[in-house]
């Protein structure tokens, strides 16, 4: 399984999750876990996703999601899960 | 399972604290390119570099995307040219430097290191030719970096080389006087230089290294600074613990990138250099870390102790994060590349003499320091000798990267551009050392070199 972490950060508004999820569904990316908080009007979300079946390359998905974020005024990052595992788990 | 807090912490380090992988350096051996005919040698070298490093930049960019962490530089280091080109029937290696420059441009790396000679015990014919070629080589090329190792704890200091390098630095400054003597920013004089250092200008692919290798230099002064801001005013144990924990996390990222790069390029992983290397950006400065530790400016009393703490704990934290730690591993204290250091010089807090003291406890030495263009070659040799002596006696690497800026005086500003930054010209002690440097010969190794 090729796992990635999607993080979303920005001012809260209606439809952020919908946008991200729609994009992921369209590209055959399965969502395994979602956690989300809103602190002082700022929207924070992290998704763990399975990219094994994705119909685009990792790099292309990274770029697309960045643009999706731009279009709705939030920052969306997709990163390989390894960077978090290696930094926070011994 | 990764938590939201952890994901946020990592991304905050990258976004707000300038966490980055400073450099991926591919070391390439040129041993098998040796030949006596320049044309054949050139073809072999060019082919080998461009073929081996073909995918280096692309792979770096892919990894950057995949992990979401910036990889600032992609570079190449090669076998010291004085060795690789030793068989050439020629009296100048300038064409070799031009060739390296061309190869670097072809594969898209910003620097190529290894226009180097190791002369700590004496010169070979190739070493002489290389050193004599440095001023012209650095003025006609853009991306080539040169280094010369003039001393070691085992063999002492080659004072003939020290004397010669004073002259070479002045010549290099003269030849690039139209560009603020920038040639000197690409030239380092070492004592105890290391073979696997991924940081320019001192990187070269040592003779003890394998055919091709990936070395990674990690950095994150901004991350350390922010972590220390959280523990302001606390006792030294807390300070040290905080640096260690942060260094560990930073180094793990480097380890990940290094392993992945090595896998994708099919090239063995060499070492992680767990240095803290500043950039001219605000918030990415070693001097600012020293300030957060409690000093008004870098250079104030206490600076050497603070730097010693920083350096030691970076090593302690980083060493568990990777099994192969090498290179220089420690804090770099360049002047021009560090916003806080520049300010400290401008405010009169930091002098050349204090910097020299700081080099006893940091990763390298007198680095990227602009001095008046009128500084004599003997004085430069004197400074090199002092720095080499510190390295030799203390069994550590020391280096000198001084830039005598032709036409500039103390207090003038010099602009080098990009990561090389900008610097105020610093005052140099003007009392003579000509008779000392003029002696020539070799300083014998200190007594503790006889360890066996």
Short mmCIF file of C-alpha atoms in Angstrom, two decimals:
data_model
loop_
_atom_site.label_atom_id
_atom_site.label_comp_id
_atom_site.label_asym_id
_atom_site.label_seq_id
_atom_site.Cartn_x
_atom_site.Cartn_y
_atom_site.Cartn_z
CA UNK A 1 0.00 0.00 0.00
CA UNK A 2 1.33 3.41 -0.97
CA UNK A 3 0.21 5.76 1.78
CA UNK A 4 0.20 9.50 1.64
CA UNK A 5 -0.77 12.20 4.09
CA UNK A 6 -2.94 15.07 2.91
CA UNK A 7 -2.84 18.15 5.10
CA UNK A 8 -5.12 21.12 4.64
CA UNK A 9 -4.62 24.43 6.37
CA UNK A 10 -6.47 27.72 5.94
CA UNK A 11 -9.40 29.92 6.91
CA UNK A 12 -12.51 27.84 7.46
CA UNK A 13 -15.33 27.95 4.91
CA UNK A 14 -18.03 25.71 3.51
CA UNK A 15 -17.02 22.95 1.14
CA UNK A 16 -13.32 22.41 1.82
CA UNK A 17 -13.70 18.73 2.66
CA UNK A 18 -16.10 18.23 -0.22
CA UNK A 19 -13.63 19.69 -2.72
CA UNK A 20 -10.73 17.60 -1.47
CA UNK A 21 -12.74 14.39 -1.26
CA UNK A 22 -14.23 14.86 -4.71
CA UNK A 23 -10.81 15.32 -6.22
CA UNK A 24 -9.48 12.23 -4.42
CA UNK A 25 -12.46 10.11 -5.49
CA UNK A 26 -12.09 11.20 -9.12
CA UNK A 27 -8.50 9.99 -9.09
CA UNK A 28 -9.09 6.66 -7.34
CA UNK A 29 -7.45 7.68 -4.09
CA UNK A 30 -8.97 5.93 -1.07
CA UNK A 31 -9.32 7.80 2.21
CA UNK A 32 -8.30 5.67 5.20
CA UNK A 33 -8.51 8.17 8.03
CA UNK A 34 -9.53 11.76 8.60
CA UNK A 35 -8.90 14.01 11.55
CA UNK A 36 -9.87 17.62 11.62
CA UNK A 37 -10.02 20.58 13.97
CA UNK A 38 -11.01 24.21 13.73
CA UNK A 39 -8.99 26.56 15.92
CA UNK A 40 -9.98 30.23 16.00
CA UNK A 41 -11.54 30.05 12.57
CA UNK A 42 -8.62 28.16 11.07
CA UNK A 43 -9.33 24.87 9.45
CA UNK A 44 -6.84 22.05 10.04
CA UNK A 45 -7.25 18.68 8.44
CA UNK A 46 -5.16 15.60 7.95
CA UNK A 47 -6.11 12.61 5.85
CA UNK A 48 -4.31 9.35 5.49
CA UNK A 49 -4.88 8.10 1.97
CA UNK A 50 -4.08 5.01 -0.05
CA UNK A 51 -2.59 5.87 -3.42
CA UNK A 52 -2.03 2.34 -4.73
CA UNK A 53 -4.88 2.60 -7.20
CA UNK A 54 -4.42 6.25 -8.17
CA UNK A 55 -4.70 7.06 -11.85
CA UNK A 56 -2.01 9.74 -11.73
CA UNK A 57 1.59 9.85 -10.54
CA UNK A 58 2.38 10.98 -7.03
CA UNK A 59 4.02 14.17 -8.30
CA UNK A 60 1.00 15.01 -10.46
CA UNK A 61 -1.38 14.52 -7.54
CA UNK A 62 0.78 16.79 -5.38
CA UNK A 63 0.58 19.53 -7.98
CA UNK A 64 -3.16 19.08 -8.63
CA UNK A 65 -4.02 19.22 -4.94
CA UNK A 66 -1.93 22.33 -4.53
CA UNK A 67 -4.00 23.93 -7.27
CA UNK A 68 -7.28 22.73 -5.78
CA UNK A 69 -6.18 24.43 -2.56
CA UNK A 70 -5.29 27.61 -4.37
CA UNK A 71 -8.69 27.75 -6.02
CA UNK A 72 -10.46 27.71 -2.64
CA UNK A 73 -7.90 29.73 -0.69
CA UNK A 74 -6.36 27.05 1.53
CA UNK A 75 -3.04 25.25 1.52
CA UNK A 76 -3.23 21.58 0.57
CA UNK A 77 -0.19 19.34 0.74
CA UNK A 78 0.17 15.72 -0.18
CA UNK A 79 3.26 14.05 1.19
CA UNK A 80 4.55 10.52 1.35
CA UNK A 81 3.83 9.14 4.84
CA UNK A 82 7.48 8.20 5.34
CA UNK A 83 8.52 11.74 6.21
CA UNK A 84 6.20 11.72 9.22
CA UNK A 85 7.00 8.16 10.25
CA UNK A 86 10.71 8.69 10.15
CA UNK A 87 10.58 11.96 12.02
CA UNK A 88 8.24 10.94 14.80
CA UNK A 89 8.75 7.19 15.23
CA UNK A 90 11.96 5.48 16.28
CA UNK B 1 -0.71 6.00 13.16
CA UNK B 2 0.42 9.54 12.47
CA UNK B 3 -1.44 12.17 14.44
CA UNK B 4 -2.65 15.55 13.28
CA UNK B 5 -0.28 17.23 15.74
CA UNK B 6 2.73 15.42 14.32
CA UNK B 7 1.79 16.18 10.76
CA UNK B 8 1.35 19.81 11.67
CA UNK B 9 4.68 19.92 13.49
CA UNK B 10 6.57 18.57 10.51
CA UNK B 11 4.90 20.94 8.09
CA UNK B 12 5.38 23.90 10.38
CA UNK B 13 9.09 23.14 10.49
CA UNK B 14 9.18 23.16 6.71
CA UNK B 15 6.89 26.10 6.11
CA UNK B 16 7.83 28.52 8.86
CA UNK B 17 11.23 27.47 10.15
CA UNK B 18 13.10 26.86 6.92
CA UNK B 19 13.68 23.16 7.49
CA UNK B 20 15.30 21.84 4.38
CA UNK B 21 17.65 19.26 3.02
CA UNK B 22 20.45 21.56 2.09
CA UNK B 23 22.20 19.46 -0.45
CA UNK B 24 22.33 16.13 -2.21
CA UNK B 25 25.84 15.62 -3.44
CA UNK B 26 26.77 12.83 -5.79
CA UNK B 27 30.38 11.82 -5.41
CA UNK B 28 31.89 10.45 -8.60
CA UNK B 29 35.28 8.81 -8.89
CA UNK B 30 37.34 9.94 -11.86
CA UNK B 31 40.16 7.50 -11.17
CA UNK B 32 39.34 5.40 -14.22
CA UNK B 33 39.45 8.46 -16.49
CA UNK B 34 43.19 8.98 -16.06
CA UNK B 35 45.00 9.44 -19.34
CA UNK B 36 47.96 11.37 -20.69
CA UNK B 37 46.09 12.92 -23.62
CA UNK B 38 43.86 15.87 -22.71
CA UNK B 39 41.34 15.07 -25.44
CA UNK B 40 40.83 11.49 -24.31
CA UNK B 41 40.79 12.49 -20.65
CA UNK B 42 38.21 15.22 -21.33
CA UNK B 43 35.91 12.90 -23.21
CA UNK B 44 36.07 10.25 -20.49
CA UNK B 45 35.48 12.73 -17.68
CA UNK B 46 32.64 14.52 -19.43
CA UNK B 47 30.93 11.27 -20.38
CA UNK B 48 31.29 9.80 -16.93
CA UNK B 49 29.93 12.83 -15.09
CA UNK B 50 27.04 13.52 -17.42
CA UNK B 51 26.03 9.88 -17.61
CA UNK B 52 26.33 9.12 -13.89
CA UNK B 53 24.57 12.28 -12.75
CA UNK B 54 22.03 12.34 -15.56
CA UNK B 55 19.06 11.80 -13.24
CA UNK B 56 20.41 13.52 -10.13
CA UNK B 57 18.55 16.82 -10.43
CA UNK B 58 15.29 15.20 -11.57
CA UNK B 59 15.40 12.69 -8.72
CA UNK B 60 16.03 15.50 -6.24
CA UNK B 61 13.05 17.40 -7.56
CA UNK B 62 10.82 14.31 -7.42
CA UNK B 63 11.77 13.65 -3.81
CA UNK B 64 11.11 17.27 -2.98
CA UNK B 65 7.57 16.86 -4.28
CA UNK B 66 6.96 13.49 -2.72
CA UNK B 67 8.00 14.40 0.81
CA UNK B 68 7.11 18.06 0.58
CA UNK B 69 10.48 19.14 1.92
CA UNK B 70 12.72 21.50 -0.06
CA UNK B 71 16.00 20.10 -1.34
CA UNK B 72 17.94 23.25 -1.96
CA UNK B 73 21.02 22.15 -3.85
CA UNK B 74 21.95 19.29 -6.10
CA UNK B 75 25.70 19.00 -6.51
CA UNK B 76 28.56 16.84 -7.65
CA UNK B 77 31.94 16.15 -6.15
CA UNK B 78 34.72 14.41 -8.02
CA UNK B 79 38.10 12.85 -7.29
CA UNK B 80 40.61 15.62 -6.57
CA UNK B 81 41.68 16.78 -10.00
CA UNK B 82 45.34 16.88 -9.00
CA UNK B 83 45.10 13.09 -8.69
CA UNK B 84 42.69 12.29 -11.51
CA UNK B 85 44.52 14.53 -13.97
CA UNK B 86 47.99 13.71 -12.65
CA UNK B 87 48.85 11.75 -15.77
CA UNK B 88 48.07 14.54 -18.23
CA UNK B 89 50.94 15.93 -20.26
CA UNK B 90 50.15 19.56 -19.61
CA UNK B 91 51.23 22.49 -17.47
CA UNK B 92 47.75 23.81 -16.69
CA UNK B 93 44.47 22.27 -15.55
CA UNK B 94 42.36 25.25 -16.59
CA UNK B 95 40.85 23.26 -19.50
CA UNK B 96 39.86 20.57 -16.97
CA UNK B 97 38.07 23.18 -14.86
CA UNK B 98 36.24 24.40 -17.95
CA UNK B 99 35.27 20.85 -18.71
CA UNK B 100 33.88 20.32 -15.19
CA UNK B 101 31.94 23.57 -15.52
CA UNK B 102 30.43 22.39 -18.79
CA UNK B 103 29.48 19.01 -17.32
CA UNK B 104 27.89 20.71 -14.30
CA UNK B 105 25.80 22.90 -16.56
CA UNK B 106 24.79 19.94 -18.68
CA UNK B 107 23.35 17.99 -15.74
CA UNK B 108 21.97 21.11 -14.04
CA UNK B 109 23.86 21.08 -10.71
CA UNK B 110 24.79 24.45 -9.22
CA UNK B 111 28.28 23.51 -8.05
CA UNK B 112 30.87 20.87 -8.82
CA UNK B 113 33.61 20.37 -6.26
CA UNK B 114 36.90 18.62 -6.56
CA UNK B 115 39.23 21.05 -8.28
CA UNK B 116 41.34 20.08 -5.35
CA UNK B 117 44.78 19.07 -4.16
CA UNK B 118 45.85 17.32 -0.97
CA UNK B 119 49.27 18.62 -0.10
CA UNK B 120 49.43 18.28 3.69
CA UNK B 121 52.73 16.45 3.52
CA UNK B 122 54.09 17.65 0.20
CA UNK B 123 53.42 18.44 -3.44
CA UNK B 124 53.26 16.14 -6.42
CA UNK B 125 53.71 17.52 -9.90
CA UNK B 126 49.92 17.44 -10.36
CA UNK B 127 49.34 19.29 -7.09
CA UNK B 128 51.59 22.13 -8.21
CA UNK B 129 49.89 22.42 -11.57
CA UNK B 130 46.48 22.38 -9.94
CA UNK B 131 47.25 25.07 -7.38
CA UNK B 132 48.86 27.29 -10.03
CA UNK B 133 45.73 26.86 -12.19
CA UNK B 134 43.28 27.92 -9.45
CA UNK B 135 43.15 31.70 -10.05
CA UNK B 136 42.45 31.37 -13.76
CA UNK B 137 40.22 28.33 -13.34
CA UNK B 138 37.96 30.11 -10.85
CA UNK B 139 37.77 33.23 -12.97
CA UNK B 140 36.77 31.52 -16.21
CA UNK B 141 34.29 29.06 -14.71
CA UNK B 142 31.05 29.61 -12.86
CA UNK B 143 30.26 26.43 -10.95
CA UNK B 144 33.64 24.91 -10.19
CA UNK B 145 34.82 24.87 -6.58
CA UNK B 146 38.41 24.42 -5.49
CA UNK B 147 40.00 23.31 -2.25
CA UNK B 148 43.49 22.62 -1.00
CA UNK B 149 44.34 20.63 2.12
CA UNK B 150 47.51 22.08 3.60
CA UNK B 151 47.77 20.27 6.90
CA UNK B 152 46.70 17.33 9.05
CA UNK B 153 47.10 16.16 12.62
CA UNK B 154 49.14 13.24 11.34
CA UNK B 155 51.54 15.03 9.06
CA UNK B 156 51.75 18.58 10.34
CA UNK B 157 51.33 21.69 8.22
CA UNK B 158 52.89 22.19 4.82
CA UNK B 159 54.04 25.78 5.25
CA UNK B 160 55.17 26.03 1.64
CA UNK B 161 51.56 25.40 0.69
CA UNK B 162 50.31 27.88 3.28
CA UNK B 163 52.61 30.51 1.82
CA UNK B 164 51.57 29.66 -1.72
CA UNK B 165 47.84 29.79 -0.89
CA UNK B 166 48.14 33.35 0.41
CA UNK B 167 49.40 34.30 -3.02
CA UNK B 168 46.80 32.18 -4.85
CA UNK B 169 43.94 33.77 -2.91
CA UNK B 170 45.19 37.27 -3.77
CA UNK B 171 45.59 36.31 -7.44
CA UNK B 172 42.09 34.81 -7.51
CA UNK B 173 40.70 38.00 -5.97
CA UNK B 174 42.50 40.09 -8.60
CA UNK B 175 41.23 37.99 -11.48
CA UNK B 176 37.62 38.33 -10.35
CA UNK B 177 37.88 41.93 -9.15
CA UNK B 178 35.08 43.01 -11.48
CA UNK B 179 32.71 40.70 -9.56
CA UNK B 180 33.71 41.62 -5.97
CA UNK B 181 36.46 38.99 -6.05
CA UNK B 182 33.88 36.21 -6.03
CA UNK B 183 36.44 33.63 -7.16
CA UNK B 184 37.65 33.42 -3.56
CA UNK B 185 34.18 32.39 -2.41
CA UNK B 186 34.74 29.17 -4.34
CA UNK B 187 38.11 28.38 -2.80
CA UNK B 188 38.77 26.80 0.61
CA UNK B 189 42.03 26.01 2.34
CA UNK B 190 41.71 23.10 4.75
CA UNK B 191 43.49 21.34 7.54
CA UNK B 192 42.26 17.77 8.13
CA UNK B 193 39.82 17.97 5.21
CA UNK B 194 37.28 15.15 5.02
CA UNK B 195 36.66 12.92 2.01
CA UNK B 196 32.89 12.72 2.20
CA UNK B 197 31.87 16.30 2.83
CA UNK B 198 28.81 17.25 0.73
CA UNK B 199 29.18 20.98 1.37
CA UNK B 200 30.86 23.31 -1.09
CA UNK B 201 33.30 24.76 -1.66
CA UNK B 202 35.21 22.05 0.14
CA UNK B 203 33.53 18.97 -1.30
CA UNK B 204 35.55 16.37 -3.15
CA UNK B 205 35.24 12.63 -3.71
CA UNK B 206 38.06 11.15 -1.63
CA UNK B 207 40.34 8.38 -2.80
CA UNK B 208 39.02 6.06 -0.07
CA UNK B 209 35.50 6.37 -1.47
CA UNK B 210 33.69 3.97 -3.76
CA UNK B 211 32.91 4.47 -7.45
CA UNK B 212 29.86 6.64 -6.91
CA UNK B 213 28.03 7.65 -3.76
CA UNK B 214 25.19 9.86 -2.51
CA UNK B 215 25.94 12.13 0.44
CA UNK B 216 23.33 14.36 1.97
CA UNK B 217 23.77 17.52 4.00
CA UNK B 218 20.85 18.44 6.22
CA UNK B 219 20.24 21.76 7.81
CA UNK B 220 17.78 23.60 9.97
CA UNK B 221 19.09 26.48 12.04
CA UNK B 222 15.60 27.99 11.94
CA UNK B 223 14.06 24.89 13.49
CA UNK B 224 16.62 24.81 16.29
CA UNK B 225 16.13 28.51 16.93
CA UNK B 226 12.36 28.17 17.23
CA UNK B 227 12.68 25.17 19.51
CA UNK B 228 15.02 27.12 21.77
CA UNK B 229 12.63 30.05 21.90
CA UNK B 230 10.26 27.73 23.74
CA UNK B 231 12.77 27.15 26.54
CA UNK B 232 14.12 30.68 27.02
CA UNK B 233 15.59 31.23 30.47
CA UNK B 234 15.67 27.53 31.39
CA UNK B 235 18.79 25.77 32.65
CA UNK B 236 21.49 24.29 30.42
CA UNK B 237 20.23 20.70 30.67
CA UNK B 238 16.94 21.76 29.11
CA UNK B 239 18.77 23.77 26.47
CA UNK B 240 20.93 20.79 25.51
CA UNK B 241 18.03 18.36 25.51
CA UNK B 242 16.04 20.64 23.21
CA UNK B 243 18.86 20.93 20.70
CA UNK B 244 19.36 17.16 20.73
CA UNK B 245 15.70 16.36 20.10
CA UNK B 246 15.49 18.86 17.29
CA UNK B 247 18.71 17.72 15.66
CA UNK B 248 17.39 14.18 15.73
CA UNK B 249 14.24 15.10 13.83
CA UNK B 250 16.11 17.18 11.27
CA UNK B 251 18.60 14.42 10.65
CA UNK B 252 15.89 11.80 10.21
CA UNK B 253 14.50 13.77 7.30
CA UNK B 254 17.95 13.84 5.73
CA UNK B 255 18.30 10.12 6.27
CA UNK B 256 14.99 9.48 4.52
CA UNK B 257 15.89 11.62 1.53
CA UNK B 258 19.36 10.09 1.32
CA UNK B 259 18.07 6.52 1.35
CA UNK B 260 15.36 7.22 -1.16
CA UNK B 261 17.72 9.11 -3.47
CA UNK B 262 20.24 6.32 -3.28
CA UNK B 263 17.56 3.72 -4.08
CA UNK B 264 16.16 5.63 -7.04
CA UNK B 265 19.51 6.47 -8.54
CA UNK B 266 20.90 3.00 -7.91
CA UNK B 267 23.87 4.55 -6.16
CA UNK B 268 25.03 3.56 -2.66
CA UNK B 269 24.21 5.87 0.23
CA UNK B 270 27.30 7.37 1.78
CA UNK B 271 26.81 9.67 4.73
CA UNK B 272 24.54 12.23 6.29
CA UNK B 273 26.27 15.43 7.21
CA UNK B 274 24.21 16.70 10.10
CA UNK B 275 25.36 20.27 9.98
CA UNK B 276 23.48 23.42 10.77
CA UNK B 277 24.23 25.59 7.77
CA UNK B 278 22.72 29.06 7.67
CA UNK B 279 21.38 31.01 4.70
CA UNK B 280 21.15 34.79 4.34
CA UNK B 281 17.41 34.55 5.06
CA UNK B 282 16.10 35.97 8.32
CA UNK B 283 15.34 33.17 10.75
CA UNK B 284 17.82 30.74 9.19
CA UNK B 285 20.85 31.89 11.12
CA UNK B 286 23.34 30.38 13.56
CA UNK B 287 23.95 33.82 15.08
CA UNK B 288 20.25 34.08 15.89
CA UNK B 289 20.44 30.74 17.71
CA UNK B 290 23.27 32.15 19.82
CA UNK B 291 21.09 35.16 20.56
CA UNK B 292 18.18 32.99 21.64
CA UNK B 293 20.61 31.17 23.91
CA UNK B 294 21.06 34.46 25.72
CA UNK B 295 23.71 36.55 23.98
CA UNK B 296 23.08 40.09 22.79
CA UNK B 297 24.97 39.40 19.59
CA UNK B 298 27.23 36.71 18.19
CA UNK B 299 30.69 37.70 19.35
CA UNK B 300 29.69 38.72 22.87
CA UNK B 301 31.50 37.01 25.77
CA UNK B 302 30.00 33.54 26.09
CA UNK B 303 29.78 33.03 22.34
CA UNK B 304 32.41 30.31 22.20
CA UNK B 305 30.74 28.40 25.02
CA UNK B 306 27.33 28.76 23.41
CA UNK B 307 28.63 27.54 20.08
CA UNK B 308 30.34 24.59 21.77
CA UNK B 309 27.02 23.58 23.37
CA UNK B 310 25.19 23.92 20.07
CA UNK B 311 27.74 21.95 18.11
CA UNK B 312 28.03 19.11 20.58
CA UNK B 313 24.30 18.64 21.02
CA UNK B 314 23.63 18.75 17.29
CA UNK B 315 26.02 15.83 17.01
CA UNK B 316 24.55 13.97 19.97
CA UNK B 317 21.01 14.30 18.65
CA UNK B 318 21.83 13.61 15.05
CA UNK B 319 24.06 10.64 15.57
CA UNK B 320 21.21 8.34 16.59
CA UNK B 321 19.15 9.37 13.59
CA UNK B 322 21.53 7.87 11.05
CA UNK B 323 24.04 5.06 11.18
CA UNK B 324 26.36 6.78 8.75
CA UNK B 325 27.11 10.23 9.94
CA UNK B 326 30.12 11.83 8.33
CA UNK B 327 31.31 14.93 6.58
CA UNK B 328 31.82 17.94 8.80
CA UNK B 329 28.72 17.57 10.99
CA UNK B 330 28.36 20.60 13.20
CA UNK B 331 27.45 24.25 13.05
CA UNK B 332 28.79 26.34 10.20
CA UNK B 333 29.67 29.93 11.05
CA UNK B 334 30.09 31.73 7.74
CA UNK B 335 29.72 35.48 7.89
CA UNK B 336 28.26 36.45 4.52
CA UNK B 337 25.73 33.60 4.47
CA UNK B 338 24.26 34.36 7.89
CA UNK B 339 22.03 37.35 8.47
CA UNK B 340 22.74 37.47 12.22
CA UNK B 341 26.50 37.22 11.76
CA UNK B 342 26.46 40.08 9.26
CA UNK B 343 24.58 42.22 11.73
CA UNK B 344 26.98 41.27 14.54
CA UNK B 345 29.92 42.42 12.40
CA UNK B 346 28.17 45.67 11.52
CA UNK B 347 27.42 46.37 15.17
CA UNK B 348 31.06 45.77 16.08
CA UNK B 349 30.23 42.73 18.23
CA UNK B 350 32.11 40.24 16.11
CA UNK B 351 35.76 40.46 15.07
CA UNK B 352 38.03 38.18 13.11
CA UNK B 353 39.84 37.20 16.30
CA UNK B 354 36.60 36.13 18.00
CA UNK B 355 35.64 34.16 14.91
CA UNK B 356 38.97 32.39 15.13
CA UNK B 357 38.25 31.42 18.73
CA UNK B 358 34.81 30.17 17.70
CA UNK B 359 36.34 27.92 15.06
CA UNK B 360 37.90 25.82 17.84
CA UNK B 361 34.47 24.49 18.71
CA UNK B 362 32.50 24.61 15.46
CA UNK B 363 32.32 22.51 12.37
CA UNK B 364 34.73 24.26 10.04
CA UNK B 365 36.49 27.57 10.30
CA UNK B 366 36.85 31.10 9.05
CA UNK B 367 34.21 31.00 6.38
CA UNK B 368 33.04 33.55 3.81
CA UNK B 369 34.73 36.50 5.40
CA UNK B 370 35.31 39.60 3.31
CA UNK B 371 38.55 41.44 4.14
CA UNK B 372 40.12 44.56 2.58
CA UNK B 373 41.53 44.06 -0.91
CA UNK B 374 44.80 45.58 0.25
CA UNK B 375 45.47 42.71 2.69
CA UNK B 376 48.90 41.27 1.92
CA UNK B 377 49.37 37.69 0.83
CA UNK B 378 51.63 37.09 3.86
CA UNK B 379 48.84 38.18 6.20
CA UNK B 380 46.41 35.82 4.50
CA UNK B 381 48.97 33.02 4.81
CA UNK B 382 49.35 33.91 8.49
CA UNK B 383 45.62 33.58 9.05
CA UNK B 384 45.64 30.23 7.20
CA UNK B 385 48.54 29.04 9.37
CA UNK B 386 46.70 29.97 12.57
CA UNK B 387 43.55 28.21 11.47
CA UNK B 388 45.44 25.13 10.28
CA UNK B 389 47.27 24.98 13.62
CA UNK B 390 43.94 24.95 15.47
CA UNK B 391 42.82 22.01 13.33
CA UNK B 392 46.11 20.16 13.59
CA UNK B 393 46.45 20.41 17.37
CA UNK B 394 42.79 19.71 18.11
CA UNK B 395 42.33 16.83 15.67
CA UNK B 396 39.51 18.57 13.88
CA UNK B 397 38.80 19.98 10.47
CA UNK B 398 39.44 23.67 10.05
CA UNK B 399 39.20 25.77 6.94
CA UNK B 400 39.72 29.26 5.64
CA UNK B 401 37.57 30.91 3.01
CA UNK B 402 38.64 34.54 2.98
CA UNK B 403 37.70 36.99 0.28
CA UNK B 404 40.08 39.93 -0.08
CA UNK B 405 37.75 42.18 -2.04
CA UNK B 406 39.80 44.29 -4.40
CA UNK B 407 38.88 47.96 -4.18
CA UNK B 408 36.92 47.64 -0.93
CA UNK B 409 37.84 48.89 2.53
CA UNK B 410 36.76 48.02 6.09
CA UNK B 411 33.05 48.72 6.53
CA UNK B 412 32.16 48.55 2.82
CA UNK B 413 29.47 46.06 1.86
CA UNK B 414 30.05 43.31 -0.67
CA UNK B 415 27.28 41.48 -2.49
CA UNK B 416 27.92 37.92 -3.68
CA UNK B 417 24.38 37.00 -4.55
CA UNK B 418 22.18 33.98 -3.84
CA UNK B 419 23.15 31.61 -1.07
CA UNK B 420 26.59 33.23 -0.85
CA UNK B 421 24.93 36.31 0.57
CA UNK B 422 26.50 39.67 1.39
CA UNK B 423 29.07 40.83 3.91
CA UNK B 424 30.69 43.86 5.44
CA UNK B 425 34.45 43.99 4.91
CA UNK B 426 36.12 43.10 8.21
CA UNK B 427 39.29 44.51 9.70
CA UNK B 428 42.41 42.37 9.70
CA UNK B 429 45.30 42.72 12.15
CA UNK B 430 47.83 44.62 10.09
CA UNK B 431 51.02 43.73 11.95
CA UNK B 432 53.42 41.79 9.78
CA UNK B 433 54.11 38.06 9.75
CA UNK B 434 56.17 37.98 6.54
CA UNK B 435 59.34 36.61 8.12
CA UNK B 436 57.41 33.83 9.82
CA UNK B 437 55.57 32.77 6.68
CA UNK B 438 58.72 33.25 4.60
CA UNK B 439 60.52 30.41 6.38
CA UNK B 440 58.88 27.69 4.32
CA UNK B 441 59.16 23.96 4.95
CA UNK B 442 56.82 21.96 7.15
CA UNK B 443 55.60 22.27 10.71
CA UNK B 444 56.04 18.78 12.23
CA UNK B 445 52.97 16.98 13.50
CA UNK B 446 52.11 17.54 17.15
CA UNK B 447 53.00 14.83 19.65
CA UNK B 448 49.50 13.38 19.88
CA UNK B 449 49.66 12.30 16.25
CA UNK B 450 51.52 9.20 17.50
CA UNK B 451 48.47 7.35 18.58
CA UNK B 452 49.27 3.88 17.40
#
